[in-house]
PDB file of C-alpha atoms in Angstrom:
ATOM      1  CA  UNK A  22      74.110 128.626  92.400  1.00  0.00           C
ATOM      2  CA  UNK A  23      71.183 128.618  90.263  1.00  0.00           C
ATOM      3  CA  UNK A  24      71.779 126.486  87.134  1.00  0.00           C
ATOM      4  CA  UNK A  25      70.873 129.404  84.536  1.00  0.00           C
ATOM      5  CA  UNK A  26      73.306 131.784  86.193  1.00  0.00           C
ATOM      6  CA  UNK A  27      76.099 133.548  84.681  1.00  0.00           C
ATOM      7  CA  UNK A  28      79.406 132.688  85.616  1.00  0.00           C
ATOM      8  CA  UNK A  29      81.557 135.433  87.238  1.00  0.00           C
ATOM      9  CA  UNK A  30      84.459 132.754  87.992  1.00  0.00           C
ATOM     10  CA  UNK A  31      86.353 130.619  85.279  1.00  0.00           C
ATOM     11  CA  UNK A  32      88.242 128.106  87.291  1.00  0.00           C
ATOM     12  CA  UNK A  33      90.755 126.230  85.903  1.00  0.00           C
ATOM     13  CA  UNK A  34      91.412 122.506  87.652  1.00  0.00           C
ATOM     14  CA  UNK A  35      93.307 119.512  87.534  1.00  0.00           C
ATOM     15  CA  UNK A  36      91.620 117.096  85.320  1.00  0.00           C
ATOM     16  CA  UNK A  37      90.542 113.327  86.055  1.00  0.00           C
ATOM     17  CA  UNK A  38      89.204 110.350  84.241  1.00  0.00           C
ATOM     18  CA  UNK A  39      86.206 111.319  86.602  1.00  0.00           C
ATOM     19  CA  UNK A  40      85.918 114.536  85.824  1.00  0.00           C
ATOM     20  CA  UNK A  41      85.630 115.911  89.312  1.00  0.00           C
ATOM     21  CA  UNK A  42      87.939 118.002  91.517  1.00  0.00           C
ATOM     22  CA  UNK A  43      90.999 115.892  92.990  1.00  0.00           C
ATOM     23  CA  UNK A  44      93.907 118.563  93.561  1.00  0.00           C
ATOM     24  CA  UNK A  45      94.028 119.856  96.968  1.00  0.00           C
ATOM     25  CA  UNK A  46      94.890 123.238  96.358  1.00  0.00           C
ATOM     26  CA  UNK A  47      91.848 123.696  94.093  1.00  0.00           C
ATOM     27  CA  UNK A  48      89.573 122.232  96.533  1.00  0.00           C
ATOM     28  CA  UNK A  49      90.565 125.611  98.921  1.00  0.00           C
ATOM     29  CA  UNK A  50      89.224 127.425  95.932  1.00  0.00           C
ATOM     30  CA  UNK A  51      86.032 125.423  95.116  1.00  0.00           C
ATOM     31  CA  UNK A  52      85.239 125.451  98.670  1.00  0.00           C
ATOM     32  CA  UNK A  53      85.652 129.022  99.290  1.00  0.00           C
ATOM     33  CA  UNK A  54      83.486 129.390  95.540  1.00  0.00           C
ATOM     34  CA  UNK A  55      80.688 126.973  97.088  1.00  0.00           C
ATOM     35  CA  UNK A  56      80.523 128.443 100.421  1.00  0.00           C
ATOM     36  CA  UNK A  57      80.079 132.073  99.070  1.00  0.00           C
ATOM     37  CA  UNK A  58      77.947 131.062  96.229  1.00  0.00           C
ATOM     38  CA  UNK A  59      79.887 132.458  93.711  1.00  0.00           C
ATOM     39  CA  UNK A  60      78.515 131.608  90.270  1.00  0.00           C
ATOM     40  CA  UNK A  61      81.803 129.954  88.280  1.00  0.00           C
ATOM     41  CA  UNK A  62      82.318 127.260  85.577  1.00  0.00           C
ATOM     42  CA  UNK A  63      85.286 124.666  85.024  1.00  0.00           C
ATOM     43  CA  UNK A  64      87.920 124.092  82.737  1.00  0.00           C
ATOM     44  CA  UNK A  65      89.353 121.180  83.499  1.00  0.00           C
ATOM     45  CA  UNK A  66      92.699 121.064  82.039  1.00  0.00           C
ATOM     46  CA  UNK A  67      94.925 117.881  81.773  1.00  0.00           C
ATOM     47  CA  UNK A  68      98.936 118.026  83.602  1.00  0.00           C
ATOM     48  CA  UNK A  69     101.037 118.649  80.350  1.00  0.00           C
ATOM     49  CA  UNK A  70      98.486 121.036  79.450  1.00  0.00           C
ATOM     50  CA  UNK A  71      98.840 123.305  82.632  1.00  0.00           C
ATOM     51  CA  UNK A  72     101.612 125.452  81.376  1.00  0.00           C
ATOM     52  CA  UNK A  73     100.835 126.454  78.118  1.00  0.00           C
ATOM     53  CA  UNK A  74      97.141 127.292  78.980  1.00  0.00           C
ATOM     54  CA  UNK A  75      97.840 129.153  82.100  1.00  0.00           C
ATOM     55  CA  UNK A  76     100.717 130.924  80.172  1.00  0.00           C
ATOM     56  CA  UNK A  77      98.301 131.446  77.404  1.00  0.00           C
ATOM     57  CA  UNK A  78      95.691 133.511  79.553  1.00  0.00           C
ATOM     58  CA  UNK A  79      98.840 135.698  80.455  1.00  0.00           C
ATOM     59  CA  UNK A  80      99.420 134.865  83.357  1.00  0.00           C
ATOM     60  CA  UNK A  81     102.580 135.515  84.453  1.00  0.00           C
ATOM     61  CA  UNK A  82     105.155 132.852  86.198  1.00  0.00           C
ATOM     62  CA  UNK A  83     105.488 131.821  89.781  1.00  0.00           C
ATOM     63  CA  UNK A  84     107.701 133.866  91.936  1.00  0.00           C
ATOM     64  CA  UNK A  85     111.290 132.139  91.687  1.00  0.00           C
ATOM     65  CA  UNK A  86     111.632 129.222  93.928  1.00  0.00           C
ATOM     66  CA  UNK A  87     108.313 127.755  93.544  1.00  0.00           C
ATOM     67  CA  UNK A  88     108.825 124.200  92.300  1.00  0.00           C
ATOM     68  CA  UNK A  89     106.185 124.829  89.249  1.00  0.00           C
ATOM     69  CA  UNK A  90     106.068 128.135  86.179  1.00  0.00           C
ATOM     70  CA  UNK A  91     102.373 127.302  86.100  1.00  0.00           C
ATOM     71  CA  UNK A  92      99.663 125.834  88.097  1.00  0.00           C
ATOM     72  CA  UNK A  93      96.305 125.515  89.483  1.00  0.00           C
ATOM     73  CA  UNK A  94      94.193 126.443  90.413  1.00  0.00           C
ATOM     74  CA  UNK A  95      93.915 129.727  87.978  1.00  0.00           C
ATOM     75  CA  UNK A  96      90.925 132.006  87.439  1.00  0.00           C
ATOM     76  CA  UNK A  97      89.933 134.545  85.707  1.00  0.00           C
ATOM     77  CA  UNK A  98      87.288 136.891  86.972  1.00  0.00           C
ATOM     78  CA  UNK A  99      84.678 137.840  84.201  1.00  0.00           C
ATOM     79  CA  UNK A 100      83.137 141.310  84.839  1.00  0.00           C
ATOM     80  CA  UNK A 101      86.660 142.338  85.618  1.00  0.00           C
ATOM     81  CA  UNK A 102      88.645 140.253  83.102  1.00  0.00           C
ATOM     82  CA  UNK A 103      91.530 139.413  85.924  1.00  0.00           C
ATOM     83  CA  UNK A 104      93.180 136.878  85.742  1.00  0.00           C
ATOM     84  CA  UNK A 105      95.239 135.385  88.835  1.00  0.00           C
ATOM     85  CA  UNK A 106      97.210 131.864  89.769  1.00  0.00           C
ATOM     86  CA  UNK A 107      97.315 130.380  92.650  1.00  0.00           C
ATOM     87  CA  UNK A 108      95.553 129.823  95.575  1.00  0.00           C
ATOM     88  CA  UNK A 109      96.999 132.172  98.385  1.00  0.00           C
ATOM     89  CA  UNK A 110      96.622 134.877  95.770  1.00  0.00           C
ATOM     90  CA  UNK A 111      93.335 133.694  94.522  1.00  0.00           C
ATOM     91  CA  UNK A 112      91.503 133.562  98.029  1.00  0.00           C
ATOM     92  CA  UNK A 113      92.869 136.962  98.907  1.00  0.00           C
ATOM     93  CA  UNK A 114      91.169 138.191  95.728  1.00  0.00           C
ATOM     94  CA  UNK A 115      87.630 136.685  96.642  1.00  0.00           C
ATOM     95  CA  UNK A 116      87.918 137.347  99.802  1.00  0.00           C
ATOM     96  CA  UNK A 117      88.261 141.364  98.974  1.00  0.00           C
ATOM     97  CA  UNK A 118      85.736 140.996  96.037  1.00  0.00           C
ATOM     98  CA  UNK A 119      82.952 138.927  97.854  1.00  0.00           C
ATOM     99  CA  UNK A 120      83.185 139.721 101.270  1.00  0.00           C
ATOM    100  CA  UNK A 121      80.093 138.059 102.629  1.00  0.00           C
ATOM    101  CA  UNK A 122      80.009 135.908 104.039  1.00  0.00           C
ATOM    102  CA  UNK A 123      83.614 136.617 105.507  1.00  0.00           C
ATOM    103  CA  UNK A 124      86.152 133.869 105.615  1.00  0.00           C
ATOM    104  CA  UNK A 125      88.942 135.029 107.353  1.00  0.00           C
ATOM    105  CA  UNK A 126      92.111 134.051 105.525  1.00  0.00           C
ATOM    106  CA  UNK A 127      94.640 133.679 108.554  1.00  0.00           C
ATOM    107  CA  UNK A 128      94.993 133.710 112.451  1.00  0.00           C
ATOM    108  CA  UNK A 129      97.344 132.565 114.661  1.00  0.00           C
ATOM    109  CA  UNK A 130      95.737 129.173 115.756  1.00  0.00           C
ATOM    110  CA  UNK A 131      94.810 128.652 111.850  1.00  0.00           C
ATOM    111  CA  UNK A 132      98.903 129.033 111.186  1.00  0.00           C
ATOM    112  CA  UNK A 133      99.617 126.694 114.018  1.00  0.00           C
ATOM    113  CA  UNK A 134      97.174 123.907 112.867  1.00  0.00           C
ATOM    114  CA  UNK A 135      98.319 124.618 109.122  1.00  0.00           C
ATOM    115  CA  UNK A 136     102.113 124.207 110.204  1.00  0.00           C
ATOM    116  CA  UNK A 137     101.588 121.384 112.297  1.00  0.00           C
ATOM    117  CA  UNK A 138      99.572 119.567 109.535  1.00  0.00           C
ATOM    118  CA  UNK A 139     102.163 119.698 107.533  1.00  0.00           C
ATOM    119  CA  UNK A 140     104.905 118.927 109.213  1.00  0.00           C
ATOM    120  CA  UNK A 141     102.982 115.572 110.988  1.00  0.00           C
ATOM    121  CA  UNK A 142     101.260 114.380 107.601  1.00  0.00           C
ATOM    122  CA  UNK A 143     102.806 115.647 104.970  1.00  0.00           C
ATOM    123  CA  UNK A 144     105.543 113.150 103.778  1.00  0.00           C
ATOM    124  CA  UNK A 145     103.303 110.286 105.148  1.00  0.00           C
ATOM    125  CA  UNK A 146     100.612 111.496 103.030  1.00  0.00           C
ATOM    126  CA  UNK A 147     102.366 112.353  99.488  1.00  0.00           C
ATOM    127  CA  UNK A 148     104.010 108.664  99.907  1.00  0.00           C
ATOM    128  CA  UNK A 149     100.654 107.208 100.309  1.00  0.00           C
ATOM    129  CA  UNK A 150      98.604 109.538  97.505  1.00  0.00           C
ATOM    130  CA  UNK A 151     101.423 110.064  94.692  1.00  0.00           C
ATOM    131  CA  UNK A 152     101.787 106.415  93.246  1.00  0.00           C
ATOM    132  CA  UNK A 153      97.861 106.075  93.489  1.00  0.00           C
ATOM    133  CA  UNK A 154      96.958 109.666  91.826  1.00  0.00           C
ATOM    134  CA  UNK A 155      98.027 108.080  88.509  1.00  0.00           C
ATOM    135  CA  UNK A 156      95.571 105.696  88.776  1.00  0.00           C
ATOM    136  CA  UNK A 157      92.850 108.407  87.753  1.00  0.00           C
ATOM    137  CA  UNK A 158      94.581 110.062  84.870  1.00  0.00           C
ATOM    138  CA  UNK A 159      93.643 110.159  81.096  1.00  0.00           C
ATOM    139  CA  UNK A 160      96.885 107.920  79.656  1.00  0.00           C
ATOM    140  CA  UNK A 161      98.010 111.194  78.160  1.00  0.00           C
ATOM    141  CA  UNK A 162      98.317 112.723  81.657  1.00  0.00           C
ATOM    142  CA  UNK A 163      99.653 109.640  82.767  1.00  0.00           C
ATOM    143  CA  UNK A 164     102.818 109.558  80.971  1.00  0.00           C
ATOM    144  CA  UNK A 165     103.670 113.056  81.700  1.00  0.00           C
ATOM    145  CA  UNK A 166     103.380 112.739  85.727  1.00  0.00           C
ATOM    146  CA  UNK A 167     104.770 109.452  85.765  1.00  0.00           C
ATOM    147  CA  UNK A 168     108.170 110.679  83.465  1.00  0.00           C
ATOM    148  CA  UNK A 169     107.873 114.060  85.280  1.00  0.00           C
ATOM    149  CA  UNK A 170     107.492 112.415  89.171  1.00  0.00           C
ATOM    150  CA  UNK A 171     109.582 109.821  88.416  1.00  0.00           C
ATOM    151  CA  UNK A 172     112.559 111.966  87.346  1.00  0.00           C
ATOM    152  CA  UNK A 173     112.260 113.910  90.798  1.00  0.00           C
ATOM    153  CA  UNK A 174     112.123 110.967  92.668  1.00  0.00           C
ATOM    154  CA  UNK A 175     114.850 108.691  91.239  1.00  0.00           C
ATOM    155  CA  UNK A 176     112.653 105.418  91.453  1.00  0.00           C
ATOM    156  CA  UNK A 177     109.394 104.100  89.957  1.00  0.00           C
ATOM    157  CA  UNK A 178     106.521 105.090  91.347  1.00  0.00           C
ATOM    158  CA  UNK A 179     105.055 101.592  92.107  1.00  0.00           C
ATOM    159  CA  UNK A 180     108.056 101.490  94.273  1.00  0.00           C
ATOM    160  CA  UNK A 181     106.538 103.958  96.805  1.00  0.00           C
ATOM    161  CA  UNK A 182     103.620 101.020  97.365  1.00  0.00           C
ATOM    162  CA  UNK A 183     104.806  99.318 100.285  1.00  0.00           C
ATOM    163  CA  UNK A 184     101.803  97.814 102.502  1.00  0.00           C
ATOM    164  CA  UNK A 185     103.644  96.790 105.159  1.00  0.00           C
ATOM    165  CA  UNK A 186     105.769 100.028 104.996  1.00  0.00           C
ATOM    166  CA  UNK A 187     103.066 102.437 104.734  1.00  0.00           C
ATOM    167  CA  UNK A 188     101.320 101.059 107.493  1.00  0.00           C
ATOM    168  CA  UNK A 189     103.674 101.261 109.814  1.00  0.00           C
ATOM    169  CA  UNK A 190     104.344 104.920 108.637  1.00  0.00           C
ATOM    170  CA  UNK A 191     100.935 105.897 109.688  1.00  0.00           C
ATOM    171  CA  UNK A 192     100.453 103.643 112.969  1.00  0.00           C
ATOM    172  CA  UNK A 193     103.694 105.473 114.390  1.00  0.00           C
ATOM    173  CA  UNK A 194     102.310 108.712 113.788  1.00  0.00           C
ATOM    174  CA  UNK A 195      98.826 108.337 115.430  1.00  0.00           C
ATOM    175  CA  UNK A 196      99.778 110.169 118.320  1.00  0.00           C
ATOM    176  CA  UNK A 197     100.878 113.206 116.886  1.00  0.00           C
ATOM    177  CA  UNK A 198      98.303 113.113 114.328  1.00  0.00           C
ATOM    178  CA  UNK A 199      95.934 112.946 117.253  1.00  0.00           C
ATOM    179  CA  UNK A 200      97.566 115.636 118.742  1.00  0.00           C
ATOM    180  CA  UNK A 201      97.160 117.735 115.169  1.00  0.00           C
ATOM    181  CA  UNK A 202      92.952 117.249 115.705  1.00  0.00           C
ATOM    182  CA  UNK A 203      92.824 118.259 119.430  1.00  0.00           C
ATOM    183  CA  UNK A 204      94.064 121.165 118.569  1.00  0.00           C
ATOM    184  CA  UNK A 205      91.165 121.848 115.248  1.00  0.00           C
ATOM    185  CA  UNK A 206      89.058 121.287 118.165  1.00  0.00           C
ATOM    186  CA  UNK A 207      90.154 124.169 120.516  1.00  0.00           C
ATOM    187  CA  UNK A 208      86.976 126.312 119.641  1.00  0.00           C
ATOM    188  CA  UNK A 209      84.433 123.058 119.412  1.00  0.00           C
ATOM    189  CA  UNK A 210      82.387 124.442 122.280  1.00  0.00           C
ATOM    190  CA  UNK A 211      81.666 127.396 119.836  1.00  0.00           C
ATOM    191  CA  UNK A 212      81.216 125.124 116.709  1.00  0.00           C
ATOM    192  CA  UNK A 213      83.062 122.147 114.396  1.00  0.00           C
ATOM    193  CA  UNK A 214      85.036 125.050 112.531  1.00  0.00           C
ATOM    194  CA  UNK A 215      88.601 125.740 113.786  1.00  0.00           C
ATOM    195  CA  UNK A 216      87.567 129.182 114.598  1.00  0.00           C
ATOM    196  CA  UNK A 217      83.919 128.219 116.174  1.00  0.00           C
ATOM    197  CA  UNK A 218      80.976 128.382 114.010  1.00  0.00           C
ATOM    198  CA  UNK A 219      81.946 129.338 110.501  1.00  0.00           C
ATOM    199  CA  UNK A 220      84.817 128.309 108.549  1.00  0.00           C
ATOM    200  CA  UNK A 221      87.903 129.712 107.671  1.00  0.00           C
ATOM    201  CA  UNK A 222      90.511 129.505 104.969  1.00  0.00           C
ATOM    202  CA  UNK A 223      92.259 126.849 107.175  1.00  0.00           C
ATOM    203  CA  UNK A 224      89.104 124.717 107.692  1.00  0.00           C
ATOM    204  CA  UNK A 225      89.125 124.725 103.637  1.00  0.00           C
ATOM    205  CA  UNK A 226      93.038 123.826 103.849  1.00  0.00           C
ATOM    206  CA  UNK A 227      91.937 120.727 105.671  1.00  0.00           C
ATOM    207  CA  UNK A 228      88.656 119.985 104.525  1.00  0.00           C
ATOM    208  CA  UNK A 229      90.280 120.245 101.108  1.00  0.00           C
ATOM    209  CA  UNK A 230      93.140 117.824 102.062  1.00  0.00           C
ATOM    210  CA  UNK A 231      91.195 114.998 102.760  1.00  0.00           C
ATOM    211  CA  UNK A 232      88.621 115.789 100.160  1.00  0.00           C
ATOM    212  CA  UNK A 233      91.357 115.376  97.865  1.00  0.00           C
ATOM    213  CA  UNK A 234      92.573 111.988  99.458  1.00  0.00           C
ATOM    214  CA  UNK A 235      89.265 110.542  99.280  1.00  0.00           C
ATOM    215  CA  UNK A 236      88.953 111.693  95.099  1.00  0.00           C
ATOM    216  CA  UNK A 237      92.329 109.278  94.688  1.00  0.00           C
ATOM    217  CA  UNK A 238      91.641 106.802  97.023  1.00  0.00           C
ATOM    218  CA  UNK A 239      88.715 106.031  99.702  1.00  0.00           C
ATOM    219  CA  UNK A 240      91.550 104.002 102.030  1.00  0.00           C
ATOM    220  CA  UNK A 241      94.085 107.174 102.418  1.00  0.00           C
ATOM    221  CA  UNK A 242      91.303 109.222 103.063  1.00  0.00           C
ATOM    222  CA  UNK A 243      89.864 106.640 106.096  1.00  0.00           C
ATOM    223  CA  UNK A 244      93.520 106.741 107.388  1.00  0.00           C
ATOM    224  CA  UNK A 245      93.435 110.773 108.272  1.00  0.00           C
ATOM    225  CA  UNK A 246      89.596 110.866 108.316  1.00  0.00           C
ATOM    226  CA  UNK A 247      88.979 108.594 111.845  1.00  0.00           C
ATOM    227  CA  UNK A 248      91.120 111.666 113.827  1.00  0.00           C
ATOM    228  CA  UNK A 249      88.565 113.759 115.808  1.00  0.00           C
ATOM    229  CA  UNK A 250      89.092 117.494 114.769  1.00  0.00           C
ATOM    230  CA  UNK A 251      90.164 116.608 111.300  1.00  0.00           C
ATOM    231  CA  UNK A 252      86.862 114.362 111.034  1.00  0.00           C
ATOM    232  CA  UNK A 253      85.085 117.093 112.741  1.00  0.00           C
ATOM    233  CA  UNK A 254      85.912 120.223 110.631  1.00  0.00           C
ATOM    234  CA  UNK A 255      85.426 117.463 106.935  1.00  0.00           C
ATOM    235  CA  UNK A 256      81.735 116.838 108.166  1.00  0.00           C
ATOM    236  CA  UNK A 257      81.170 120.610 108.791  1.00  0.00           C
ATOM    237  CA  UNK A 258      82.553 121.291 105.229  1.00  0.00           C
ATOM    238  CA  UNK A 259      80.633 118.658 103.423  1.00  0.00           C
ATOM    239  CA  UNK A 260      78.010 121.169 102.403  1.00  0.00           C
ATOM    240  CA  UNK A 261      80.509 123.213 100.573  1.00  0.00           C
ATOM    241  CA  UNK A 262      82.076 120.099  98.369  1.00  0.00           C
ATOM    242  CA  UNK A 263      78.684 118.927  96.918  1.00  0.00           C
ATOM    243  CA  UNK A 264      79.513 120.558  93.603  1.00  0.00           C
ATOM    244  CA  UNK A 265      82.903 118.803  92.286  1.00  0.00           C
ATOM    245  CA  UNK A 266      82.627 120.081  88.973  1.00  0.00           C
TER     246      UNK A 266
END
């Protein structure tokens, strides 16, 4: 977007020492923002800040079972002054207020992929990213995920970093991660996108994964990254994460 335009977005992110994007369920927001050039501004907010500032915009909580009252990503959109949370609810709303260009928000091969993502790299991946994502906190933030993680899990977080471990984790689920890309790449003929030649809310699901991987730590990222299909569809999406702020 041009630099003297007004925003219409207020997004509210995880915040970093680095002050860029590192949460992978805002990146499926800042890439749908980027990619329909949608003027918006940041507000980066730190983790024991999230509930009281998305509480304060009156927001109201997470349907009951969700593991969190508050998150991000939040926005609010200026001309209307609407505020939403979270990011299945947030891409609906751009979606129906900028419809061009048109991501489509679901399809059956886009639930398939999404599923099977999860359920092949999920664990493997949290293990790998969780006792490293502290590593680019303010200290404030710090002590709040490490008390708050650490009281989920039972056990320091510096006990999740096992070398040896974790790379056995990974090596014994090359196949199926393998598997996971082949299938990103059923419409290649058509284009790198899981759909063909333009992205979807699913290609932003993934793109924003590893995007998020590679903001905590370069060798996580390189782990997922070398898999055709999810390689394929970060490349296509690198246009869409040049502005991580």
């Amino acid at each position: 977007m041009a630099a003297n335009t007004e925003p219409e977005i207020v997004l509210y992110d995880l915040a970093s020492i680095n002050n860029v994007c590192f949460s992978p369920v805002v990146w499926r927001i800042r890439l749908m923002l980027n990619y329909k050039n949608i003027p918006y501004r940041t507000v980066f907010v730190e983790f024991p800040d999230i509930e009281p500032t998305i509480k304060g915009l009156g927001i109201g909580e997470s349907a009951a079972g969700s593991k969190h009252k508050y998150t991000v990503p939040a926005i609010q959109h200026v001309p209307t002054d609407t505020y939403l949370m979270e990011s299945a609810s947030i891409a609906e709303f751009l979606e129906s207020t900028y419809p061009n260009p048109p991501v489509p928000l679901t399809s059956e091969l886009g639930r398939e992929i999404e599923s099977q993502a999860r359920a092949v790299v999920g664990t493997t991946f949290a293990i790998s990213i969780i006792p490293r994502e502290v590593n680019i906190l303010s200290p404030r933030a710090q002590e709040y995920f490490r008390r708050t993680r650490e009281a989920l899990l039972g056990h320091r977080l510096e006990d999740m970093l096992d070398t040896a471990k974790e790379d056995q984790s990974w090596d014994a689920l090359a196949d199926e991660i393998s598997a996971v890309g082949e299938l990103m790449r059923t419409n290649n003929a058509d284009g790198p996108f899981v759909l063909g030649a333009q992205p979807s809310y699913t290609d932003f699901f993934i793109a924003g994964s590893l995007q998020s991987s590679r903001m905590v730590d370069e060798d996580v990222f390189q782990r997922i990254f070398k898999y055709p299909g999810f390689r394929d569809i970060y490349e296509a999406c690198v246009p869409y994460m040049e502005r991580k702020d």
